[in-house]
């Protein structure tokens, strides 16, 4: 339990990487790194697909990364209507790790450009839920 | 290796709000394929049922369909790779025939999407992505493809008008396809003025949800020659996968699973992109067709826009694509879509495509994608001289 606190609507409650949510509470966006072969993962994983080890450690995603692509949704799947409109994106960090998430409302559509610097910031949502969003550094 | 052929094809009309149950919907495509092949249910040695779950309430639909279609006691089972389910079904049928297990196999695809609301449908499709890490942000298929469109525009200078031109082409052929759900023409202005769904994609950049079924009868070389005056042969099959999570993707200007599947299919068939006379590509969104031009090698990366600007993908052009209206106008009943694409190419190679016929088509290609480039299937077909 615990992971159901992640995002506007969560579809998974149990995972061995549920500590991710605790890290968001503490203000950090974390991925996992394989202690055996060094492969870095975001989203975090409990198990390494490269060397099949399950001996992982957490590392912090620090920014800034660069905006790879994005889209602004004018329609939403059921459960997300009240968030409209919102923007989803992919951001790539210098070490090659990519992170999917939403862009903060603090950045206007006009300010957005592919390649711009963004940082991931944990945010509190209503109903004791947590997530992260991308803001200007 | 023996050859494997298509000896019968069928599909229901693709419609909004089919007034019947899924078994009756499936019967429409199946019965048309059986009449086309001129065989009876007991001539089918195994059936493969293809759809995406959670649109209707039926669990394990293969058992239901086999009974309703008169296919007991032969083996039946279910194959799922969302939107490419029936192309994957064809791949499995090919394998079973090559292995000598069966001589005649039916690949049956269906989807009745109208049992749930559009928002519920988007929610289900959104869960066809990574439900742990992406769905909690409120994702849906148009948004994922929109991110690819944004990347393609930024990298190659592709414009919203280029994408709209793909919709105009689809609509021009959808008008003459009596099985299509959207039978109206679309002008460039109308496409460009339509409301945004997920920027930069608009309403007319998106395919229509539909209810429909399809059926492909696949046979061994010996049986195909015995039963069919005009068998269409499977020359090459390619299948590949890519990370479900966008964070795992290496590019957003194309689909790596399509590129890999295309390479496999071209190699197996011993042909190249320039040999293809007519193609069906997975245009769930206009950007998906643009990327398909490039992923299949019909155009160099970034040059897909030249193909549509110069009408090279119309009948009479260098490589006619989706001249049955595509998913954009024909509609996209998920599990039935691949079978419908295969049907179109089979009719083209037999010279039976009516007003949509590409004269003298000898080699055809089907590009069928599951999810946002999770599953890629490319299949190449040919006919006897």
Coordinates of C-alpha atoms in Angstrom, one line a residue:
Chain A
X1 CA 0.0 0.0 0.0
X2 CA 1.0 3.6 -0.3
X3 CA 1.4 4.0 -4.0
X4 CA -2.3 4.8 -4.5
X5 CA -1.3 8.3 -3.3
X6 CA 0.5 9.0 -6.6
X7 CA -1.2 11.2 -9.2
X8 CA -4.6 12.5 -9.8
X9 CA -6.1 9.0 -10.3
X10 CA -3.9 6.0 -9.3
X11 CA -4.4 2.6 -10.7
X12 CA -1.8 0.7 -8.6
X13 CA -1.6 0.5 -4.8
X14 CA 1.1 -2.1 -4.2
X15 CA 4.6 -1.9 -5.5
X16 CA 8.1 -2.6 -4.1
X17 CA 9.1 1.0 -5.1
X18 CA 6.2 2.7 -3.1
X19 CA 8.9 4.6 -1.2
X20 CA 8.9 6.8 -4.3
X21 CA 5.8 8.5 -2.8
X22 CA 7.6 9.1 0.5
X23 CA 10.4 10.7 -1.3
X24 CA 8.0 13.0 -3.1
X25 CA 6.6 14.0 0.4
X26 CA 10.1 14.9 1.4
X27 CA 10.6 17.0 -1.8
X28 CA 12.7 14.7 -3.9
X29 CA 12.1 13.0 -7.3
X30 CA 13.9 9.7 -7.2
X31 CA 14.9 7.0 -9.6
X32 CA 16.6 3.7 -9.0
X33 CA 20.1 2.5 -9.9
X34 CA 21.3 -1.1 -10.1
X35 CA 24.0 -1.7 -7.5
X36 CA 25.3 -4.6 -9.6
X37 CA 25.7 -3.1 -13.1
X38 CA 25.0 0.6 -12.5
X39 CA 22.0 1.0 -14.9
X40 CA 19.9 4.0 -13.9
X41 CA 16.1 3.8 -14.2
X42 CA 13.3 6.3 -14.3
X43 CA 10.6 5.5 -13.6
X44 CA 12.1 3.6 -10.7
X45 CA 12.2 -0.2 -10.8
X46 CA 12.7 -2.9 -8.2
X47 CA 14.5 -5.1 -10.7
X48 CA 17.2 -4.7 -13.3
X49 CA 16.4 -5.8 -16.8
X50 CA 20.1 -5.6 -17.8
X51 CA 21.7 -8.0 -15.3
X52 CA 18.6 -9.4 -13.5
X53 CA 19.7 -8.1 -10.1
X54 CA 17.1 -6.9 -7.6
X55 CA 19.7 -5.1 -5.6
X56 CA 18.8 -1.4 -6.3
X57 CA 19.6 1.9 -4.7
X58 CA 17.7 5.2 -4.9
X59 CA 19.2 8.3 -6.7
X60 CA 17.8 11.8 -7.0
X61 CA 16.8 13.2 -10.3
X62 CA 18.4 16.7 -10.3
X63 CA 17.9 19.2 -13.0
X64 CA 17.6 20.8 -15.1
X65 CA 16.6 18.6 -18.0
X66 CA 15.5 19.6 -21.5
X67 CA 11.9 19.6 -22.8
X68 CA 11.8 16.8 -25.5
X69 CA 8.1 17.1 -26.5
X70 CA 4.7 18.0 -25.1
X71 CA 1.0 18.3 -25.7
X72 CA -1.9 20.3 -24.2
X73 CA -5.0 18.2 -23.6
X74 CA -8.3 19.9 -24.3
X75 CA -10.2 16.6 -23.5
X76 CA -9.5 14.2 -20.7
X77 CA -10.1 10.6 -19.8
X78 CA -12.7 10.1 -17.2
X79 CA -11.5 11.1 -13.7
X80 CA -9.3 14.0 -15.0
X81 CA -11.9 16.4 -16.3
X82 CA -11.5 19.0 -13.6
X83 CA -7.8 19.3 -14.4
X84 CA -8.4 20.5 -18.0
X85 CA -6.6 21.9 -19.8
X86 CA -3.3 20.4 -18.8
X87 CA 0.0 19.7 -20.6
X88 CA 2.0 16.4 -20.5
X89 CA 5.6 16.2 -21.6
X90 CA 8.8 14.3 -21.7
X91 CA 12.0 15.8 -20.3
X92 CA 15.5 14.4 -20.8
X93 CA 18.3 14.9 -18.3
X94 CA 22.0 15.1 -19.1
X95 CA 22.7 11.5 -18.0
X96 CA 20.1 10.3 -20.6
X97 CA 17.3 9.6 -18.0
X98 CA 13.9 10.7 -19.4
X99 CA 11.0 11.7 -17.2
X100 CA 7.3 11.8 -18.2
X101 CA 5.0 14.2 -16.4
X102 CA 3.0 17.4 -16.4
X103 CA 4.1 21.0 -17.1
X104 CA 3.3 23.5 -14.3
X105 CA 0.5 26.0 -14.9
X106 CA 3.2 28.6 -13.9
X107 CA 4.6 28.3 -17.5
X108 CA 2.4 29.8 -20.2
X109 CA 1.8 28.0 -23.6
X110 CA 3.7 30.9 -25.3
X111 CA 6.8 30.3 -23.1
X112 CA 7.1 26.7 -24.0
X113 CA 9.7 25.6 -26.5
X114 CA 11.4 22.3 -27.2
X115 CA 14.8 22.2 -25.7
X116 CA 14.1 24.7 -22.9
X117 CA 15.4 23.9 -19.4
X118 CA 12.9 22.5 -16.9
X119 CA 13.2 21.1 -13.3
X120 CA 10.9 18.5 -11.7
X121 CA 9.2 19.7 -8.5
X122 CA 7.2 17.5 -6.2
X123 CA 3.6 18.9 -5.6
X124 CA 0.8 18.1 -3.2
X125 CA -2.6 17.4 -4.8
X126 CA -6.0 17.4 -3.1
X127 CA -7.0 14.3 -1.1
X128 CA -3.5 13.7 0.4
X129 CA -2.2 12.8 -3.1
X130 CA 1.2 13.7 -4.5
X131 CA 2.8 14.1 -7.9
X132 CA 5.5 16.2 -9.6
X133 CA 5.4 18.8 -12.2
X134 CA 8.0 20.6 -14.4
X135 CA 8.8 24.2 -13.8
X136 CA 11.4 26.8 -14.9
X137 CA 14.7 26.3 -13.0
Chain B
X1 CA 9.2 -23.5 -46.6
X2 CA 5.7 -23.9 -48.1
X3 CA 3.6 -20.8 -48.9
X4 CA 0.7 -19.6 -46.8
X5 CA -2.2 -17.9 -48.4
X6 CA -5.4 -15.9 -47.8
X7 CA -8.4 -17.6 -49.3
X8 CA -11.2 -15.5 -47.9
X9 CA -11.8 -12.1 -46.4
X10 CA -14.8 -10.3 -44.8
X11 CA -15.7 -7.4 -42.7
X12 CA -18.9 -5.9 -41.3
X13 CA -19.7 -2.3 -42.1
X14 CA -17.8 -0.1 -39.5
X15 CA -20.6 1.8 -37.7
X16 CA -21.4 4.0 -34.7
X17 CA -23.7 2.3 -32.3
X18 CA -24.1 -1.2 -33.7
X19 CA -27.6 -2.4 -32.8
X20 CA -26.7 -6.0 -31.9
X21 CA -24.5 -8.1 -29.6
X22 CA -20.8 -8.8 -30.2
X23 CA -21.6 -12.3 -31.4
X24 CA -23.9 -10.9 -34.1
X25 CA -21.4 -8.3 -35.0
X26 CA -18.7 -11.0 -35.4
X27 CA -21.1 -13.1 -37.5
X28 CA -21.2 -10.4 -40.1
X29 CA -17.5 -10.4 -40.9
X30 CA -17.2 -14.1 -40.6
X31 CA -20.1 -15.0 -42.9
X32 CA -18.8 -12.6 -45.5
X33 CA -15.4 -14.3 -45.4
X34 CA -16.9 -17.8 -45.6
X35 CA -19.0 -16.8 -48.6
X36 CA -15.8 -15.3 -50.1
X37 CA -13.8 -18.5 -49.5
X38 CA -16.8 -20.7 -50.4
X39 CA -16.2 -23.0 -47.4
X40 CA -18.3 -24.0 -44.4
X41 CA -17.5 -23.6 -40.7
X42 CA -16.4 -27.3 -40.4
X43 CA -13.7 -26.6 -43.0
X44 CA -12.0 -24.2 -40.5
X45 CA -9.5 -26.2 -38.4
X46 CA -8.8 -23.6 -35.7
X47 CA -10.0 -20.1 -34.9
X48 CA -8.1 -17.1 -33.4
X49 CA -10.3 -14.4 -31.9
X50 CA -8.7 -10.9 -31.6
X51 CA -9.9 -7.9 -29.7
X52 CA -9.0 -5.5 -26.9
X53 CA -10.6 -6.3 -23.5
X54 CA -12.9 -4.1 -21.4
X55 CA -15.1 -2.6 -24.2
X56 CA -17.8 -5.3 -23.7
X57 CA -18.4 -7.4 -20.6
X58 CA -17.6 -10.8 -22.2
X59 CA -14.6 -12.6 -20.6
X60 CA -12.8 -15.2 -22.8
X61 CA -14.6 -14.2 -26.0
X62 CA -13.0 -17.0 -28.1
X63 CA -15.3 -19.6 -26.5
X64 CA -18.4 -17.6 -27.2
X65 CA -17.5 -16.8 -30.8
X66 CA -16.4 -20.4 -31.6
X67 CA -19.8 -21.7 -30.5
X68 CA -21.8 -19.0 -32.2
X69 CA -20.0 -19.4 -35.5
X70 CA -20.2 -23.2 -35.6
X71 CA -16.5 -23.7 -34.9
X72 CA -16.8 -26.4 -32.1
X73 CA -15.1 -28.7 -31.4
X74 CA -12.0 -27.2 -33.2
X75 CA -9.5 -25.3 -31.0
X76 CA -10.0 -21.6 -30.5
X77 CA -8.1 -19.0 -28.5
X78 CA -7.7 -15.3 -27.9
X79 CA -4.9 -13.0 -29.1
X80 CA -4.5 -9.4 -27.9
X81 CA -2.1 -6.7 -28.8
X82 CA -4.7 -3.9 -28.7
X83 CA -5.0 -2.2 -32.1
X84 CA -2.8 -4.7 -33.9
X85 CA -4.5 -7.8 -32.4
X86 CA -5.7 -9.2 -35.7
X87 CA -2.3 -8.7 -37.5
X88 CA -0.8 -10.6 -34.6
X89 CA -3.5 -13.2 -35.0
X90 CA -2.5 -13.6 -38.7
X91 CA 1.1 -14.1 -37.6
X92 CA 0.0 -16.9 -35.2
X93 CA -2.2 -18.5 -37.9
X94 CA 0.8 -18.4 -40.3
X95 CA 3.0 -20.1 -37.7
X96 CA 0.4 -22.9 -37.0
X97 CA 0.0 -23.6 -40.7
X98 CA 3.8 -23.6 -41.2
X99 CA 4.2 -26.0 -38.3
X100 CA 1.7 -28.4 -40.0
X101 CA -0.8 -28.3 -37.1
X102 CA -3.6 -27.0 -39.3
X103 CA -4.4 -26.3 -43.0
X104 CA -7.2 -23.7 -42.6
X105 CA -7.3 -21.2 -39.8
X106 CA -9.8 -18.3 -39.3
X107 CA -8.5 -15.0 -37.8
X108 CA -11.5 -13.1 -36.4
X109 CA -11.3 -9.6 -35.1
X110 CA -14.0 -7.5 -33.4
X111 CA -14.7 -4.5 -31.2
X112 CA -17.9 -3.0 -30.1
X113 CA -16.7 0.3 -28.7
X114 CA -20.1 2.0 -28.4
X115 CA -21.1 0.1 -25.2
X116 CA -19.1 2.7 -23.2
X117 CA -18.9 6.5 -23.4
X118 CA -16.2 8.4 -25.3
X119 CA -14.5 9.5 -22.0
X120 CA -14.6 5.9 -20.7
X121 CA -13.1 4.8 -23.9
X122 CA -10.3 7.3 -23.6
X123 CA -9.7 6.1 -20.0
X124 CA -9.4 2.5 -21.2
X125 CA -7.1 3.5 -24.0
X126 CA -5.1 5.6 -21.6
X127 CA -4.6 2.5 -19.6
X128 CA -3.2 0.9 -22.7
X129 CA 0.0 2.7 -21.5
X130 CA 1.9 2.4 -18.3
X131 CA -0.8 2.5 -15.6
X132 CA 1.6 2.9 -12.7
X133 CA 3.7 5.8 -14.0
X134 CA 1.8 7.6 -16.8
X135 CA -1.9 7.0 -16.5
X136 CA -2.0 8.9 -13.1
X137 CA -1.2 12.1 -15.0
X138 CA -4.3 11.7 -17.2
X139 CA -3.1 10.3 -20.5
X140 CA -5.0 9.3 -23.6
X141 CA -4.1 8.1 -27.1
X142 CA -4.5 11.5 -28.9
X143 CA -2.1 13.1 -26.3
X144 CA 0.6 10.5 -26.9
X145 CA 0.4 10.8 -30.6
X146 CA 0.3 14.6 -30.3
X147 CA 3.6 14.5 -28.5
X148 CA 5.0 12.7 -31.6
X149 CA 3.4 15.3 -33.9
X150 CA 5.0 18.1 -31.9
X151 CA 8.4 16.4 -32.1
X152 CA 8.0 15.7 -35.8
X153 CA 7.1 19.3 -36.5
X154 CA 9.9 20.7 -34.4
X155 CA 12.5 18.4 -36.0
X156 CA 11.5 18.3 -39.6
X157 CA 9.3 21.4 -40.2
X158 CA 6.2 19.3 -40.7
X159 CA 3.1 21.6 -40.4
X160 CA -0.5 21.2 -39.2
X161 CA -1.5 21.7 -42.8
X162 CA 0.6 18.7 -43.9
X163 CA -1.3 16.5 -41.3
X164 CA -4.6 18.0 -42.5
X165 CA -3.8 17.0 -46.0
X166 CA -3.6 13.3 -44.9
X167 CA -7.1 13.7 -43.5
X168 CA -8.4 15.2 -46.7
X169 CA -7.0 12.2 -48.6
X170 CA -8.5 9.7 -46.2
X171 CA -11.9 11.4 -46.5
X172 CA -11.8 11.4 -50.3
X173 CA -11.6 7.6 -50.2
X174 CA -13.8 7.1 -47.2
X175 CA -16.6 8.6 -49.4
X176 CA -16.4 5.7 -51.8
X177 CA -16.0 2.9 -49.3
X178 CA -19.4 1.6 -48.4
X179 CA -18.0 -0.1 -45.2
X180 CA -16.6 3.2 -43.8
X181 CA -18.2 4.9 -40.8
X182 CA -17.3 8.4 -42.0
X183 CA -18.6 8.9 -45.6
X184 CA -18.2 12.6 -46.0
X185 CA -15.5 14.6 -47.7
X186 CA -13.3 16.9 -45.6
X187 CA -11.8 20.1 -47.0
X188 CA -8.4 21.4 -45.9
X189 CA -10.1 24.4 -44.3
X190 CA -12.5 22.3 -42.4
X191 CA -9.7 20.0 -41.1
X192 CA -7.6 23.0 -40.0
X193 CA -10.5 24.8 -38.3
X194 CA -11.6 21.8 -36.3
X195 CA -11.3 22.0 -32.5
X196 CA -8.1 21.0 -30.8
X197 CA -8.2 17.6 -29.0
X198 CA -4.6 17.6 -27.7
X199 CA -2.3 20.1 -29.4
X200 CA -1.3 20.1 -32.2
X201 CA -3.9 17.4 -33.1
X202 CA -7.4 18.4 -33.8
X203 CA -10.7 16.6 -34.2
X204 CA -10.1 15.8 -37.8
X205 CA -6.6 14.5 -37.1
X206 CA -8.2 11.6 -35.1
X207 CA -9.8 8.5 -36.3
X208 CA -13.4 7.6 -35.3
X209 CA -14.3 5.0 -32.8
X210 CA -16.4 2.4 -34.4
X211 CA -18.1 -1.0 -34.0
X212 CA -17.0 -3.6 -36.4
X213 CA -15.7 -7.1 -37.2
X214 CA -13.3 -8.6 -39.7
X215 CA -12.3 -12.1 -40.7
X216 CA -9.4 -13.5 -42.7
X217 CA -9.3 -17.2 -43.8
X218 CA -5.7 -18.4 -43.9
X219 CA -4.7 -21.7 -45.6
X220 CA -1.7 -23.8 -46.4
X221 CA -0.3 -23.7 -50.0
X222 CA -1.8 -27.0 -50.9
X223 CA -5.2 -26.1 -49.6
X224 CA -5.1 -22.5 -50.9
X225 CA -4.4 -23.8 -54.4
X226 CA -7.2 -26.3 -54.1
X227 CA -9.8 -24.0 -52.7
X228 CA -9.1 -20.6 -54.1
X229 CA -9.0 -19.3 -57.7
X230 CA -7.0 -16.3 -56.6
X231 CA -5.0 -16.9 -53.4
X232 CA -3.1 -14.0 -52.0
X233 CA 0.2 -15.1 -50.5
X234 CA 1.9 -13.9 -47.3
X235 CA 5.4 -13.0 -48.5
X236 CA 6.8 -11.5 -45.4
X237 CA 5.9 -11.0 -41.7
X238 CA 7.6 -8.6 -39.3
X239 CA 6.7 -8.0 -35.6
X240 CA 8.5 -6.0 -32.9
X241 CA 7.9 -4.1 -29.7
X242 CA 9.1 -0.9 -28.0
X243 CA 8.9 0.4 -24.4
X244 CA 5.4 1.1 -23.2
X245 CA 6.7 4.0 -21.1
X246 CA 7.5 7.2 -23.0
X247 CA 10.5 7.6 -20.8
X248 CA 12.0 4.5 -22.4
X249 CA 11.6 5.8 -26.0
X250 CA 14.7 6.8 -28.0
X251 CA 12.7 8.9 -30.5
X252 CA 9.4 10.7 -30.9
X253 CA 9.7 11.4 -34.6
X254 CA 8.9 7.8 -35.6
X255 CA 8.0 4.4 -34.1
X256 CA 10.9 2.1 -33.6
X257 CA 8.7 -1.0 -33.5
X258 CA 7.4 -0.2 -37.0
X259 CA 10.9 0.3 -38.4
X260 CA 12.1 -3.0 -37.0
X261 CA 8.9 -4.9 -38.1
X262 CA 9.3 -3.4 -41.6
X263 CA 12.9 -4.5 -41.9
X264 CA 11.9 -8.0 -41.0
X265 CA 9.0 -8.1 -43.4
X266 CA 11.0 -6.6 -46.3
X267 CA 13.9 -9.1 -45.7
X268 CA 11.6 -12.1 -45.5
X269 CA 9.7 -11.1 -48.6
X270 CA 12.9 -10.2 -50.5
X271 CA 11.4 -6.8 -51.6
X272 CA 12.0 -3.2 -50.7
X273 CA 9.8 -0.1 -50.1
X274 CA 10.0 0.7 -53.8
X275 CA 8.4 -2.6 -54.8
X276 CA 5.2 -1.9 -52.8
X277 CA 2.2 -1.1 -55.1
X278 CA -0.4 -0.3 -52.5
X279 CA -0.2 0.0 -48.7
X280 CA -2.5 0.1 -45.7
X281 CA -0.9 1.9 -42.8
X282 CA -2.2 2.5 -39.2
X283 CA -3.5 6.0 -39.4
X284 CA -5.2 6.2 -36.0
X285 CA -4.0 9.8 -36.2
X286 CA -2.8 11.8 -39.2
X287 CA 0.7 12.0 -37.6
X288 CA 0.7 8.2 -37.4
X289 CA 0.4 8.0 -41.2
X290 CA 3.1 10.6 -41.6
X291 CA 5.5 8.6 -39.4
X292 CA 4.5 5.4 -41.3
X293 CA 5.6 6.9 -44.6
X294 CA 9.1 7.3 -43.1
X295 CA 9.2 4.2 -40.9
X296 CA 8.3 2.0 -43.9
X297 CA 10.9 3.7 -46.1
X298 CA 8.4 5.2 -48.5
X299 CA 10.1 8.5 -47.7
X300 CA 13.4 9.5 -46.0
X301 CA 13.0 10.6 -42.4
X302 CA 11.5 14.1 -42.5
X303 CA 10.4 13.8 -46.1
X304 CA 7.0 12.3 -45.5
X305 CA 5.4 15.7 -46.0
X306 CA 6.6 15.8 -49.6
X307 CA 4.7 12.6 -50.3
X308 CA 1.3 14.0 -49.2
X309 CA 2.0 17.5 -50.5
X310 CA 2.6 16.0 -54.0
X311 CA -0.3 13.6 -53.7
X312 CA 2.1 10.6 -54.1
X313 CA 0.0 8.6 -51.7
X314 CA -3.2 9.0 -53.7
X315 CA -4.2 6.4 -56.4
X316 CA -2.0 7.3 -59.4
X317 CA 0.8 8.5 -57.1
X318 CA 4.1 6.8 -56.4
X319 CA 2.8 4.7 -53.4
X320 CA -1.0 4.8 -52.8
X321 CA -1.7 4.6 -49.1
X322 CA -5.0 3.9 -47.3
X323 CA -7.1 4.3 -50.4
X324 CA -10.0 2.7 -48.5
X325 CA -10.3 5.7 -46.2
X326 CA -7.9 4.4 -43.6
X327 CA -8.7 4.3 -39.9
X328 CA -9.4 8.0 -40.1
X329 CA -12.5 7.6 -42.3
X330 CA -13.2 3.9 -42.3
X331 CA -13.2 3.9 -38.5
X332 CA -11.0 2.0 -35.9
X333 CA -12.8 -0.9 -34.1
X334 CA -9.6 -1.9 -32.4
X335 CA -9.6 -5.7 -32.7
X336 CA -11.1 -5.7 -36.2
X337 CA -8.7 -3.1 -37.7
X338 CA -5.8 -5.3 -38.8
X339 CA -8.2 -7.7 -40.4
X340 CA -9.9 -4.9 -42.3
X341 CA -6.5 -3.7 -43.5
X342 CA -5.6 -7.2 -44.7
X343 CA -9.0 -7.5 -46.4
X344 CA -8.4 -4.3 -48.3
X345 CA -4.9 -5.4 -49.5
X346 CA -6.3 -8.9 -50.5
X347 CA -9.1 -7.3 -52.6
X348 CA -6.5 -4.9 -54.2
X349 CA -4.2 -7.8 -55.2
X350 CA -7.2 -9.8 -56.6
X351 CA -8.2 -6.7 -58.6
X352 CA -11.6 -6.6 -56.8
X353 CA -11.3 -3.3 -54.9
X354 CA -13.8 -1.5 -57.1
X355 CA -13.6 2.3 -57.3
X356 CA -10.6 2.1 -54.9
X357 CA -8.6 -0.3 -57.1
X358 CA -4.9 0.5 -57.8
X359 CA -4.4 -0.8 -61.3
X360 CA -2.1 -3.8 -61.6
X361 CA -1.3 -4.0 -57.9
X362 CA 1.0 -7.1 -57.3
X363 CA 2.6 -6.5 -53.9
X364 CA 0.7 -4.9 -51.0
X365 CA 1.8 -4.0 -47.4
X366 CA -0.1 -3.8 -44.1
X367 CA 1.3 -1.7 -41.2
X368 CA -0.7 -2.2 -38.1
X369 CA 0.4 -0.7 -34.7
X370 CA -0.8 -1.6 -31.2
X371 CA -0.9 1.2 -28.6
X372 CA 1.4 4.2 -29.1
X373 CA 4.0 2.1 -30.9
X374 CA 4.2 -0.7 -28.3
X375 CA 3.5 -3.4 -30.9
X376 CA 4.5 -3.1 -34.5
X377 CA 3.2 -5.5 -37.2
X378 CA 4.2 -5.2 -40.9
X379 CA 3.0 -7.8 -43.3
X380 CA 3.7 -8.1 -47.1
X381 CA 1.4 -9.8 -49.5
X382 CA 1.7 -10.9 -53.1
X383 CA -0.3 -12.7 -55.8
X384 CA 0.4 -15.2 -58.6
X385 CA 1.4 -13.6 -61.9

